[in-house]
Amino acid sequence: MQTFAANAPMPVVRRLPKYHKYLKELLEEGVTKISSKELSLRMGSTASQIRQDLNYFGGFGQQGYGYNVSELIVAIEDILSIHEVYRCIIIGAGNLGKAIRNYIANLDGNAKILAMFDVDASKTQEKEGQLPVYHTSRLKEYMRGHEVDVAILCVPKSSGVRAAEEVIGGGIRAIWNFTTADLPQTEGIVIENVAINESFYVLTYLLSEKMQNKT
Amino acid sequence: MQTFAANAPMPVVRRLPKYHKYLKELLEEGVTKISSKELSLRMGSTASQIRQDLNYFGGFGQQGYGYNVSELIVAIEDILSIHEVYRCIIIGAGNLGKAIRNYIANLDGNAKILAMFDVDASKTQEKEGQLPVYHTSRLKEYMRGHEVDVAILCVPKSSGVRAAEEVIGGGIRAIWNFTTADLPQTEGIVIENVAINESFYVLTYLLSEKMQNKT
DNA sequence: GCTACATTGTTTTATATTTAACAATTTGTA
DNA sequence: TACAAATTGTTAAATATAAAACAATGTAGC
C-alpha cells in the first residue's frame, strides 16, 4: 500500500483528474500500457511534466516499459480518494441548487446528495426529485443527526458567507462553493470554489482580445 | 481612451474579475478611493500583486492617493469587455443545459441566451422557459440567420467534440465548455472550460489529505 | 510655497513551476 | 548471457509568477 507525501503543488493536483480521464479512455480502448511520451501526445502536454507530476505521489511506472494503465488508474483514484462516497447537502434550493442537484445526480460520481436546505418556506413543501428540502433553520439539527462530509453552497451572493458559517458551525469540513461570494479561509476547512461568472469574464476578455488581433 | 497591451499572463487575467467584484462592493459601501494596500487586506492578497496586475493594462492609480474606485471599475470592465452583450446559444437541453440556462438567466451578467439546441426531438416540443429549443439539425441554418458570439456546450461527454466541431463549422468564435470532454485547441477559437467534476476531485483530495493530517 | 507623508509604477529579487537532460533500470532479442 | 532499445525517476536548467524594494510623483497640511 502506497502512502503519498501529500505536499504536491496545487497545479499538479489539478492535473490529476485529467490524467485519470485520459487513462480511463485508454482502458476503454483496450490499451494496457502507456508511456509518458504517448500520453503527453494525447493530452497535449509534455512527457516530463507527466512523469514529474506522478512522482510527487510515488513511482507508478517501470523503466523500459511505461505505466500499466489500470494500475495507474487505481493509484490516481487512491490519491484523489475517488472510491469513497461523500455525503453532501445542498444549501439553497433555487435555480442554481436544483441545477447542481440534477447535474450531480446524473453524473456517475462519488458525491451523494442527502438533502437540500432553503430559507424559503415554500420550497420546503416540494420534494425536489427524490430529495427532501428542509428549512434552513433545521440545518444544525440535521447535521447533528447525520454524518455530512461536504456542503454544496448554492445560495445568492448576499447569504454566501452566512451559509458557510452555518455549515462550519454544524461541523462541516469541506465546502464546494458555487456562489459568487468569496468565503473567508478557515483553519481546517477545505473550500473549493467554482466561479462560473468569473469564468465567463475570462472568456469575453479572450474574445475581445482576439477580435482586436483580427483587425 | 486606453488601449491595453493584451499580453498579460493568464493568472493575472483570472484575477481581474475578483478585483472587479471587490471594487463593486466598495462602491456600494460608498468608498470612493482605495489604496493597493487596503484592497490587498480585504482580498487577502498582496499590494504588490495588485499594482503589478493592474499595470499590465495601464496606470489607473495616482501616486500619493491610490485608485479611484469607480474609475478603476470602469477600466476593468473595459478590459474584460463586460459592457458588451454576448449572444449565446446553449447546445444540449438536458439537465445541465437547463441548469446553466436558469443560472445565467437569473444572473445580471452580459450573456444573453438566444436559443437552445438538442438532438432529442422530444425536447424540441417544450419551450424551455421563454427560450425556443431547436433540433440540432437546424443549428447551421440558425447560425447563418443569427449572429451568435458564444456557444455554451452542455452535451454529454461523448458528443462534446462533435458539438464543438458543429458550432465551429457554423462560425462560432468562442465556446464555454461545461462538458467533461476535452476539446481540441483550435486556431482562432476561444475555449473556456468549466470542469465541475474535476473540481470535486480536487476537493476530495484536499479533504482526504486533511483527514490524514488529523490522525 | 515648502515639507512630510503616502502611494503608485517599476525594477529587482525570490519563489514556484515547467521543461530539458541524463543516469539508472528494465525489457526484449540474438 | 550480453547488448541495444526504451523509458522511467530524478537532477539540473529555464521560464514564469509573485513578492519585495525603491525611486518618482503626487497629496495635504502648515
Tab-separated table of C-alpha atoms (C1' of nucleotides) in Angstrom:
chain	number	residue	atom	x	y	z
A	1	MET	CA	0.000	0.000	0.000
A	2	GLN	CA	1.293	3.382	-1.097
A	3	THR	CA	1.312	6.477	1.069
A	4	PHE	CA	1.820	9.859	-0.534
A	5	ALA	CA	3.720	12.826	0.665
A	6	ALA	CA	0.662	14.997	0.126
A	7	ASN	CA	2.733	18.090	-0.412
A	8	ALA	CA	2.270	18.290	-4.136
A	9	PRO	CA	1.736	21.788	-5.548
A	10	MET	CA	-1.847	22.622	-6.434
A	11	PRO	CA	-1.204	22.874	-10.196
A	12	VAL	CA	-0.102	19.253	-10.039
A	13	VAL	CA	-3.170	18.184	-8.050
A	14	ARG	CA	-5.451	19.937	-10.516
A	15	ARG	CA	-3.947	17.953	-13.359
A	16	LEU	CA	-4.583	14.585	-11.741
A	17	PRO	CA	-8.269	14.374	-12.700
A	18	LYS	CA	-7.265	14.979	-16.304
A	19	TYR	CA	-4.752	12.133	-16.220
A	20	HIS	CA	-7.448	9.965	-14.723
A	21	LYS	CA	-9.863	10.778	-17.506
A	22	TYR	CA	-7.407	10.048	-20.304
A	23	LEU	CA	-6.345	6.797	-18.650
A	24	LYS	CA	-9.963	5.671	-18.366
A	25	GLU	CA	-10.369	6.366	-22.067
A	26	LEU	CA	-7.272	4.288	-22.814
A	27	LEU	CA	-8.651	1.464	-20.700
A	28	GLU	CA	-11.896	1.524	-22.685
A	29	GLU	CA	-9.891	1.310	-25.884
A	30	GLY	CA	-8.210	-1.802	-24.517
A	31	VAL	CA	-4.792	-0.192	-24.113
A	32	THR	CA	-2.996	-1.835	-21.211
A	33	LYS	CA	0.260	0.112	-21.079
A	34	ILE	CA	1.235	3.682	-21.904
A	35	SER	CA	4.440	5.665	-21.863
A	36	SER	CA	4.619	9.232	-20.610
A	37	LYS	CA	5.552	10.195	-24.169
A	38	GLU	CA	2.463	8.658	-25.737
A	39	LEU	CA	0.185	10.049	-23.046
A	40	SER	CA	1.652	13.515	-23.456
A	41	LEU	CA	0.910	13.413	-27.175
A	42	ARG	CA	-2.719	12.540	-26.480
A	43	MET	CA	-3.119	15.174	-23.817
A	44	GLY	CA	-1.131	17.917	-25.432
A	45	SER	CA	1.257	18.196	-22.519
A	46	THR	CA	4.878	17.172	-22.020
A	47	ALA	CA	6.166	13.743	-21.044
A	48	SER	CA	8.406	15.369	-18.499
A	49	GLN	CA	5.518	17.010	-16.733
A	50	ILE	CA	3.551	13.782	-16.539
A	51	ARG	CA	6.467	11.892	-15.019
A	52	GLN	CA	7.255	14.613	-12.544
A	53	ASP	CA	3.618	15.070	-11.564
A	54	LEU	CA	3.158	11.375	-10.851
A	55	ASN	CA	6.415	11.189	-8.936
A	56	TYR	CA	5.104	13.581	-6.332
A	57	PHE	CA	2.975	10.653	-5.197
A	58	GLY	CA	5.147	7.648	-5.997
A	59	GLY	CA	6.861	5.691	-8.718
A	60	PHE	CA	3.994	4.094	-10.570
A	61	GLY	CA	5.868	3.242	-13.759
A	62	GLN	CA	8.548	0.850	-14.786
A	63	GLN	CA	11.668	1.791	-16.694
A	64	GLY	CA	11.809	0.494	-20.215
A	65	TYR	CA	8.120	-0.347	-20.083
A	66	GLY	CA	5.992	2.639	-19.119
A	67	TYR	CA	2.873	2.723	-16.974
A	68	ASN	CA	0.314	-0.019	-16.570
A	69	VAL	CA	-2.923	1.750	-17.396
A	70	SER	CA	-5.238	0.062	-14.923
A	71	GLU	CA	-2.701	0.176	-12.107
A	72	LEU	CA	-2.126	3.868	-12.660
A	73	ILE	CA	-5.866	4.496	-12.675
A	74	VAL	CA	-6.193	2.801	-9.303
A	75	ALA	CA	-3.239	4.758	-7.972
A	76	ILE	CA	-4.720	8.098	-9.030
A	77	GLU	CA	-8.124	7.128	-7.682
A	78	ASP	CA	-6.427	6.365	-4.380
A	79	ILE	CA	-4.719	9.729	-4.346
A	80	LEU	CA	-7.911	11.616	-5.133
A	81	SER	CA	-9.972	9.263	-2.937
A	82	ILE	CA	-12.415	8.750	-5.741
A	83	HIS	CA	-13.626	5.428	-4.339
A	84	GLU	CA	-15.008	6.989	-1.190
A	85	VAL	CA	-18.578	8.206	-1.284
A	86	TYR	CA	-19.009	11.713	0.055
A	87	ARG	CA	-22.272	12.626	1.734
A	88	CYS	CA	-23.354	16.069	0.621
A	89	ILE	CA	-26.048	18.558	1.437
A	90	ILE	CA	-27.035	21.393	-0.850
A	91	ILE	CA	-27.670	24.785	0.722
A	92	GLY	CA	-30.020	26.768	-1.482
A	93	ALA	CA	-32.825	25.130	-3.463
A	94	GLY	CA	-33.200	27.838	-6.081
A	95	ASN	CA	-32.189	27.660	-9.718
A	96	LEU	CA	-28.573	27.003	-9.008
A	97	GLY	CA	-29.218	24.436	-6.297
A	98	LYS	CA	-31.635	22.465	-8.441
A	99	ALA	CA	-29.230	22.688	-11.324
A	100	ILE	CA	-26.346	21.286	-9.356
A	101	ARG	CA	-28.579	18.613	-7.843
A	102	ASN	CA	-29.696	17.438	-11.271
A	103	TYR	CA	-26.228	17.621	-12.683
A	104	ILE	CA	-24.634	15.626	-9.890
A	105	ALA	CA	-27.462	13.086	-9.789
A	106	ASN	CA	-26.849	12.266	-13.447
A	107	LEU	CA	-23.099	12.103	-13.026
A	108	ASP	CA	-21.670	8.750	-12.014
A	109	GLY	CA	-19.506	10.370	-9.392
A	110	ASN	CA	-18.834	9.835	-5.738
A	111	ALA	CA	-20.955	12.693	-4.444
A	112	LYS	CA	-24.148	11.505	-2.790
A	113	ILE	CA	-26.661	14.197	-2.039
A	114	LEU	CA	-28.669	13.591	1.124
A	115	ALA	CA	-30.844	16.673	1.382
A	116	MET	CA	-31.374	20.271	0.368
A	117	PHE	CA	-31.966	23.324	2.526
A	118	ASP	CA	-33.571	26.675	1.791
A	119	VAL	CA	-34.732	29.742	3.691
A	120	ASP	CA	-37.813	29.999	1.527
A	121	ALA	CA	-40.548	28.084	3.378
A	122	SER	CA	-42.497	27.462	0.179
A	123	LYS	CA	-39.605	25.477	-1.285
A	124	THR	CA	-39.684	23.077	1.640
A	125	GLN	CA	-43.132	21.913	0.541
A	126	GLU	CA	-41.772	20.385	-2.637
A	127	LYS	CA	-39.824	17.198	-2.584
A	128	GLU	CA	-37.159	18.056	-5.118
A	129	GLY	CA	-36.890	14.905	-7.165
A	130	GLN	CA	-36.357	12.249	-4.535
A	131	LEU	CA	-34.703	14.672	-2.165
A	132	PRO	CA	-36.220	16.309	0.893
A	133	VAL	CA	-35.971	20.097	1.106
A	134	TYR	CA	-35.749	21.373	4.662
A	135	HIS	CA	-35.935	24.844	6.044
A	136	THR	CA	-32.511	26.243	6.847
A	137	SER	CA	-33.493	26.572	10.486
A	138	ARG	CA	-33.312	22.787	10.720
A	139	LEU	CA	-29.745	22.625	9.378
A	140	LYS	CA	-27.931	22.339	12.714
A	141	GLU	CA	-30.344	19.714	13.949
A	142	TYR	CA	-29.936	17.733	10.719
A	143	MET	CA	-26.172	17.846	10.906
A	144	ARG	CA	-26.232	16.538	14.450
A	145	GLY	CA	-28.280	13.551	13.333
A	146	HIS	CA	-26.478	12.773	10.056
A	147	GLU	CA	-22.892	12.473	9.065
A	148	VAL	CA	-22.279	15.026	6.324
A	149	ASP	CA	-18.957	15.421	4.526
A	150	VAL	CA	-19.497	18.242	2.059
A	151	ALA	CA	-21.787	21.269	1.937
A	152	ILE	CA	-22.576	22.469	-1.559
A	153	LEU	CA	-23.290	26.181	-1.417
A	154	CYS	CA	-25.848	27.400	-3.969
A	155	VAL	CA	-27.277	30.462	-2.245
A	156	PRO	CA	-27.233	34.031	-3.547
A	157	LYS	CA	-24.057	36.001	-3.035
A	158	SER	CA	-25.526	38.025	-0.178
A	159	SER	CA	-26.052	34.961	2.023
A	160	GLY	CA	-22.964	33.047	0.956
A	161	VAL	CA	-20.788	33.892	3.930
A	162	ARG	CA	-23.595	33.305	6.424
A	163	ALA	CA	-24.407	29.922	4.917
A	164	ALA	CA	-20.752	28.967	5.114
A	165	GLU	CA	-20.615	29.966	8.766
A	166	GLU	CA	-23.677	27.880	9.498
A	167	VAL	CA	-22.370	24.667	7.967
A	168	ILE	CA	-18.971	25.238	9.565
A	169	GLY	CA	-20.766	25.695	12.879
A	170	GLY	CA	-22.511	22.400	12.196
A	171	GLY	CA	-19.154	20.714	11.865
A	172	ILE	CA	-18.642	20.507	8.103
A	173	ARG	CA	-15.094	20.016	6.882
A	174	ALA	CA	-15.485	20.814	3.199
A	175	ILE	CA	-17.423	23.372	1.184
A	176	TRP	CA	-17.993	23.236	-2.556
A	177	ASN	CA	-18.794	26.845	-3.273
A	178	PHE	CA	-20.918	27.669	-6.333
A	179	THR	CA	-21.893	31.107	-5.088
A	180	THR	CA	-20.206	34.280	-6.247
A	181	ALA	CA	-19.337	35.032	-2.612
A	182	ASP	CA	-15.727	34.945	-1.541
A	183	LEU	CA	-15.628	32.727	1.508
A	184	PRO	CA	-13.030	33.519	4.162
A	185	GLN	CA	-10.262	30.956	4.580
A	186	THR	CA	-10.943	28.958	7.707
A	187	GLU	CA	-8.453	26.762	9.509
A	188	GLY	CA	-9.230	23.111	8.955
A	189	ILE	CA	-11.972	23.711	6.394
A	190	VAL	CA	-11.484	22.767	2.754
A	191	ILE	CA	-13.035	25.232	0.333
A	192	GLU	CA	-13.231	24.616	-3.395
A	193	ASN	CA	-14.659	27.428	-5.495
A	194	VAL	CA	-16.420	27.099	-8.835
A	195	ALA	CA	-16.570	30.678	-10.046
A	196	ILE	CA	-18.788	30.351	-13.097
A	197	ASN	CA	-19.328	34.065	-13.564
A	198	GLU	CA	-15.609	34.788	-13.380
A	199	SER	CA	-15.060	32.125	-15.993
A	200	PHE	CA	-17.345	33.978	-18.394
A	201	TYR	CA	-15.455	37.223	-17.899
A	202	VAL	CA	-12.241	35.458	-18.809
A	203	LEU	CA	-13.917	34.145	-21.929
A	204	THR	CA	-15.120	37.589	-23.002
A	205	TYR	CA	-11.695	39.027	-22.279
A	206	LEU	CA	-10.083	36.484	-24.582
A	207	LEU	CA	-12.765	37.038	-27.176
A	208	SER	CA	-12.298	40.805	-27.280
A	209	GLU	CA	-8.542	40.303	-27.381
A	210	LYS	CA	-8.978	38.000	-30.356
A	211	MET	CA	-11.239	40.499	-32.084
A	212	GLN	CA	-8.604	43.211	-31.710
A	213	ASN	CA	-5.988	40.931	-33.203
A	214	LYS	CA	-8.262	40.277	-36.170
A	215	THR	CA	-8.397	43.954	-37.101
B	1	MET	CA	-9.342	56.013	-24.269
B	2	GLN	CA	-6.966	53.403	-23.038
B	3	THR	CA	-5.631	50.559	-25.115
B	4	PHE	CA	-4.065	47.580	-23.402
B	5	ALA	CA	-1.112	45.502	-24.375
B	6	ALA	CA	-3.261	42.392	-24.069
B	7	ASN	CA	-0.281	40.237	-23.311
B	8	ALA	CA	-0.977	39.775	-19.651
B	9	PRO	CA	-0.343	36.310	-18.246
B	10	MET	CA	-3.455	34.217	-17.674
B	11	PRO	CA	-3.102	34.146	-13.873
B	12	VAL	CA	-3.355	37.924	-13.966
B	13	VAL	CA	-6.406	37.877	-16.249
B	14	ARG	CA	-8.124	35.364	-13.977
B	15	ARG	CA	-7.686	37.702	-11.036
B	16	LEU	CA	-9.327	40.673	-12.770
B	17	PRO	CA	-12.921	39.532	-12.134
B	18	LYS	CA	-12.089	39.265	-8.437
B	19	TYR	CA	-10.753	42.799	-8.346
B	20	HIS	CA	-13.899	43.906	-10.112
B	21	LYS	CA	-16.106	42.233	-7.540
B	22	TYR	CA	-14.350	43.739	-4.561
B	23	LEU	CA	-14.374	47.178	-6.135
B	24	LYS	CA	-18.114	46.936	-6.760
B	25	GLU	CA	-18.587	46.082	-3.112
B	26	LEU	CA	-16.524	49.100	-2.119
B	27	LEU	CA	-18.620	51.297	-4.376
B	28	GLU	CA	-21.793	50.053	-2.680
B	29	GLU	CA	-20.276	50.889	0.665
B	30	GLY	CA	-19.713	54.406	-0.582
B	31	VAL	CA	-15.930	54.135	-0.649
B	32	THR	CA	-14.567	56.397	-3.383
B	33	LYS	CA	-10.835	55.721	-3.195
B	34	ILE	CA	-8.746	52.729	-2.261
B	35	SER	CA	-5.055	52.015	-1.975
B	36	SER	CA	-3.497	48.800	-3.157
B	37	LYS	CA	-2.596	48.144	0.474
B	38	GLU	CA	-6.158	48.428	1.743
B	39	LEU	CA	-7.534	46.379	-1.118
B	40	SER	CA	-4.960	43.668	-0.549
B	41	LEU	CA	-6.023	43.416	3.097
B	42	ARG	CA	-9.642	42.937	2.059
B	43	MET	CA	-8.831	40.399	-0.596
B	44	GLY	CA	-6.154	38.504	1.237
B	45	SER	CA	-3.576	39.178	-1.447
B	46	THR	CA	-0.551	41.466	-1.623
B	47	ALA	CA	-0.489	45.139	-2.532
B	48	SER	CA	2.407	44.464	-4.834
B	49	GLN	CA	0.464	41.919	-6.833
B	50	ILE	CA	-2.496	44.235	-7.253
B	51	ARG	CA	-0.325	47.066	-8.519
B	52	GLN	CA	1.607	44.830	-10.858
B	53	ASP	CA	-1.519	43.146	-12.178
B	54	LEU	CA	-3.192	46.449	-12.987
B	55	ASN	CA	-0.063	47.810	-14.593
B	56	TYR	CA	-0.190	45.157	-17.262
B	57	PHE	CA	-3.104	47.164	-18.628
B	58	GLY	CA	-2.229	50.696	-17.694
B	59	GLY	CA	-1.601	53.088	-14.834
B	60	PHE	CA	-5.006	53.560	-13.282
B	61	GLY	CA	-3.863	54.948	-9.964
B	62	GLN	CA	-2.316	58.114	-8.708
B	63	GLN	CA	0.741	58.324	-6.515
B	64	GLY	CA	0.107	59.511	-3.006
B	65	TYR	CA	-3.624	58.994	-3.465
B	66	GLY	CA	-4.471	55.466	-4.573
B	67	TYR	CA	-7.125	54.326	-7.016
B	68	ASN	CA	-10.443	55.969	-7.679
B	69	VAL	CA	-12.898	53.138	-7.134
B	70	SER	CA	-15.434	53.926	-9.829
B	71	GLU	CA	-12.768	54.793	-12.391
B	72	LEU	CA	-10.971	51.540	-11.759
B	73	ILE	CA	-14.217	49.608	-12.076
B	74	VAL	CA	-14.820	51.149	-15.483
B	75	ALA	CA	-11.254	50.389	-16.522
B	76	ILE	CA	-11.532	46.726	-15.557
B	77	GLU	CA	-14.928	46.450	-17.221
B	78	ASP	CA	-13.326	47.827	-20.357
B	79	ILE	CA	-10.533	45.295	-20.183
B	80	LEU	CA	-12.887	42.373	-19.668
B	81	SER	CA	-15.452	43.857	-22.094
B	82	ILE	CA	-18.147	43.431	-19.521
B	83	HIS	CA	-20.323	46.125	-21.083
B	84	GLU	CA	-20.767	44.247	-24.316
B	85	VAL	CA	-23.667	41.837	-24.517
B	86	TYR	CA	-22.710	38.435	-25.821
B	87	ARG	CA	-25.261	36.456	-27.771
B	88	CYS	CA	-25.149	32.826	-26.711
B	89	ILE	CA	-26.720	29.554	-27.726
B	90	ILE	CA	-26.823	26.520	-25.476
B	91	ILE	CA	-26.085	23.156	-27.055
B	92	GLY	CA	-27.766	20.418	-25.046
B	93	ALA	CA	-31.140	20.938	-23.343
B	94	GLY	CA	-30.762	18.215	-20.711
B	95	ASN	CA	-30.212	18.699	-17.014
B	96	LEU	CA	-27.015	20.584	-17.419
B	97	GLY	CA	-28.271	22.810	-20.234
B	98	LYS	CA	-31.410	23.767	-18.329
B	99	ALA	CA	-29.348	24.356	-15.234
B	100	ILE	CA	-26.997	26.731	-16.957
B	101	ARG	CA	-29.879	28.469	-18.716
B	102	ASN	CA	-31.638	29.112	-15.394
B	103	TYR	CA	-28.473	30.144	-13.692
B	104	ILE	CA	-27.455	32.626	-16.361
B	105	ALA	CA	-30.973	33.988	-16.755
B	106	ASN	CA	-31.013	34.926	-13.067
B	107	LEU	CA	-27.539	36.402	-13.164
B	108	ASP	CA	-27.282	40.061	-14.086
B	109	GLY	CA	-24.475	39.330	-16.478
B	110	ASN	CA	-23.720	40.146	-20.064
B	111	ALA	CA	-24.582	36.757	-21.512
B	112	LYS	CA	-27.813	36.754	-23.461
B	113	ILE	CA	-29.143	33.343	-24.388
B	114	LEU	CA	-30.935	33.266	-27.712
B	115	ALA	CA	-31.853	29.620	-28.114
B	116	MET	CA	-31.153	26.048	-27.099
B	117	PHE	CA	-30.439	23.014	-29.255
B	118	ASP	CA	-30.815	19.293	-28.610
B	119	VAL	CA	-30.640	16.055	-30.565
B	120	ASP	CA	-33.616	14.694	-28.669
B	121	ALA	CA	-36.664	15.552	-30.789
B	122	SER	CA	-38.985	15.380	-27.764
B	123	LYS	CA	-37.111	18.233	-26.095
B	124	THR	CA	-37.798	20.496	-29.048
B	125	GLN	CA	-41.514	20.349	-28.246
B	126	GLU	CA	-41.065	22.215	-24.994
B	127	LYS	CA	-40.392	25.876	-24.922
B	128	GLU	CA	-37.838	25.986	-22.152
B	129	GLY	CA	-38.840	28.986	-20.126
B	130	GLN	CA	-39.098	31.700	-22.741
B	131	LEU	CA	-36.462	30.078	-24.946
B	132	PRO	CA	-37.030	28.070	-28.089
B	133	VAL	CA	-35.421	24.620	-28.238
B	134	TYR	CA	-34.455	23.555	-31.745
B	135	HIS	CA	-33.285	20.255	-33.085
B	136	THR	CA	-29.530	20.180	-33.555
B	137	SER	CA	-30.012	19.576	-37.272
B	138	ARG	CA	-31.150	23.178	-37.536
B	139	LEU	CA	-28.017	24.572	-35.889
B	140	LYS	CA	-26.140	25.535	-39.069
B	141	GLU	CA	-29.201	27.168	-40.545
B	142	TYR	CA	-29.814	29.101	-37.324
B	143	MET	CA	-26.254	30.336	-37.185
B	144	ARG	CA	-26.469	31.598	-40.740
B	145	GLY	CA	-29.513	33.652	-39.844
B	146	HIS	CA	-28.393	34.953	-36.451
B	147	GLU	CA	-25.253	36.492	-35.147
B	148	VAL	CA	-24.026	34.275	-32.327
B	149	ASP	CA	-20.949	35.053	-30.238
B	150	VAL	CA	-20.676	32.176	-27.785
B	151	ALA	CA	-21.734	28.541	-27.802
B	152	ILE	CA	-22.359	27.081	-24.365
B	153	LEU	CA	-21.700	23.358	-24.515
B	154	CYS	CA	-23.866	21.273	-22.206
B	155	VAL	CA	-23.986	17.936	-24.008
B	156	PRO	CA	-22.791	14.572	-22.649
B	157	LYS	CA	-19.086	13.878	-22.830
B	158	SER	CA	-19.478	11.521	-25.779
B	159	SER	CA	-20.859	14.220	-28.067
B	160	GLY	CA	-18.770	17.075	-26.755
B	161	VAL	CA	-16.183	17.140	-29.508
B	162	ARG	CA	-18.770	16.711	-32.276
B	163	ALA	CA	-20.860	19.567	-30.884
B	164	ALA	CA	-17.780	21.762	-30.763
B	165	GLU	CA	-16.977	20.961	-34.379
B	166	GLU	CA	-20.516	21.822	-35.407
B	167	VAL	CA	-20.540	25.258	-33.808
B	168	ILE	CA	-17.056	25.961	-35.089
B	169	GLY	CA	-18.252	24.958	-38.540
B	170	GLY	CA	-21.119	27.412	-38.079
B	171	GLY	CA	-18.601	30.180	-37.458
B	172	ILE	CA	-18.542	30.487	-33.689
B	173	ARG	CA	-15.518	32.183	-32.150
B	174	ALA	CA	-15.930	31.220	-28.505
B	175	ILE	CA	-17.001	28.105	-26.641
B	176	TRP	CA	-17.910	27.955	-22.977
B	177	ASN	CA	-17.448	24.294	-22.269
B	178	PHE	CA	-19.395	22.724	-19.398
B	179	THR	CA	-18.980	19.172	-20.684
B	180	THR	CA	-16.388	16.777	-19.335
B	181	ALA	CA	-14.992	16.443	-22.853
B	182	ASP	CA	-11.557	17.826	-23.607
B	183	LEU	CA	-11.989	19.997	-26.661
B	184	PRO	CA	-9.076	20.216	-29.073
B	185	GLN	CA	-7.363	23.605	-29.281
B	186	THR	CA	-8.432	25.288	-32.485
B	187	GLU	CA	-6.726	28.249	-34.094
B	188	GLY	CA	-8.772	31.392	-33.640
B	189	ILE	CA	-11.347	29.814	-31.318
B	190	VAL	CA	-11.548	30.807	-27.674
B	191	ILE	CA	-12.351	27.905	-25.370
B	192	GLU	CA	-13.063	28.346	-21.683
B	193	ASN	CA	-13.589	25.170	-19.683
B	194	VAL	CA	-15.634	24.794	-16.518
B	195	ALA	CA	-14.624	21.366	-15.270
B	196	ILE	CA	-17.071	20.848	-12.428
B	197	ASN	CA	-16.309	17.177	-11.932
B	198	GLU	CA	-12.571	17.822	-11.784
B	199	SER	CA	-13.233	20.473	-9.184
B	200	PHE	CA	-14.915	17.889	-6.969
B	201	TYR	CA	-11.955	15.542	-7.229
B	202	VAL	CA	-9.679	18.305	-6.065
B	203	LEU	CA	-11.982	18.884	-3.128
B	204	THR	CA	-11.982	15.236	-2.111
B	205	TYR	CA	-8.220	15.129	-2.490
B	206	LEU	CA	-7.829	18.039	-0.103
B	207	LEU	CA	-10.377	16.530	2.241
B	208	SER	CA	-8.614	13.183	2.463
B	209	GLU	CA	-5.302	14.948	2.909
B	210	LYS	CA	-6.797	16.895	5.792
B	211	MET	CA	-8.208	13.720	7.324
B	212	GLN	CA	-4.778	12.099	7.238
B	213	ASN	CA	-3.259	15.153	8.912
B	214	LYS	CA	-5.835	14.928	11.672
B	215	THR	CA	-4.708	11.438	12.742
C	1	DG	C1'	5.197	77.512	-1.491
C	2	DC	C1'	7.526	74.161	1.197
C	3	DT	C1'	7.860	69.853	3.609
C	4	DA	C1'	6.493	65.431	5.357
C	5	DC	C1'	3.822	61.697	4.039
C	6	DA	C1'	1.520	58.410	1.190
C	7	DT	C1'	1.300	55.599	-2.568
C	8	DT	C1'	1.988	54.458	-7.163
C	9	DG	C1'	4.660	52.435	-11.211
C	10	DT	C1'	8.653	49.927	-11.999
C	11	DT	C1'	12.825	47.445	-11.143
C	12	DT	C1'	14.992	43.827	-8.658
C	13	DT	C1'	14.943	39.689	-6.072
C	14	DA	C1'	12.874	35.454	-4.644
C	15	DT	C1'	9.941	31.633	-5.333
C	16	DA	C1'	7.313	28.363	-7.961
C	17	DT	C1'	6.549	25.818	-11.927
C	18	DT	C1'	7.820	23.757	-16.174
C	19	DT	C1'	10.944	21.801	-19.330
C	20	DA	C1'	15.123	19.539	-20.520
C	21	DA	C1'	18.813	16.416	-19.607
C	22	DC	C1'	20.610	12.231	-18.079
C	23	DA	C1'	21.886	8.306	-15.326
C	24	DA	C1'	19.647	4.021	-13.753
C	25	DT	C1'	16.947	0.236	-14.794
C	26	DT	C1'	14.156	-2.941	-17.148
C	27	DT	C1'	12.705	-5.277	-21.452
C	28	DG	C1'	13.349	-7.895	-25.331
C	29	DT	C1'	16.325	-10.111	-28.670
C	30	DA	C1'	20.085	-12.551	-30.607
D	1	DT	C1'	24.171	-14.217	-21.253
D	2	DA	C1'	25.221	-9.965	-23.368
D	3	DC	C1'	23.634	-5.895	-25.694
D	4	DA	C1'	20.636	-2.476	-27.818
D	5	DA	C1'	16.403	-0.001	-27.157
D	6	DA	C1'	13.079	2.078	-24.361
D	7	DT	C1'	11.562	4.599	-20.673
D	8	DT	C1'	11.434	5.731	-16.072
D	9	DG	C1'	12.796	8.536	-11.787
D	10	DT	C1'	15.497	12.306	-10.688
D	11	DT	C1'	18.539	16.133	-11.059
D	12	DA	C1'	19.604	20.442	-13.397
D	13	DA	C1'	18.345	24.434	-16.231
D	14	DA	C1'	14.980	27.540	-17.925
D	15	DT	C1'	10.919	30.027	-17.574
D	16	DA	C1'	7.057	32.103	-15.338
D	17	DT	C1'	4.994	34.174	-11.451
D	18	DA	C1'	4.929	36.607	-7.111
D	19	DA	C1'	6.952	39.496	-3.603
D	20	DA	C1'	9.932	42.984	-2.086
D	21	DA	C1'	12.353	47.171	-2.685
D	22	DC	C1'	12.655	51.667	-4.164
D	23	DA	C1'	12.694	55.859	-6.868
D	24	DA	C1'	9.286	59.031	-8.784
D	25	DT	C1'	5.334	61.547	-8.109
D	26	DG	C1'	1.564	63.445	-6.264
D	27	DT	C1'	-1.239	64.906	-1.811
D	28	DA	C1'	-2.230	67.518	2.049
D	29	DG	C1'	-1.197	70.341	5.883
D	30	DC	C1'	1.026	74.363	7.608
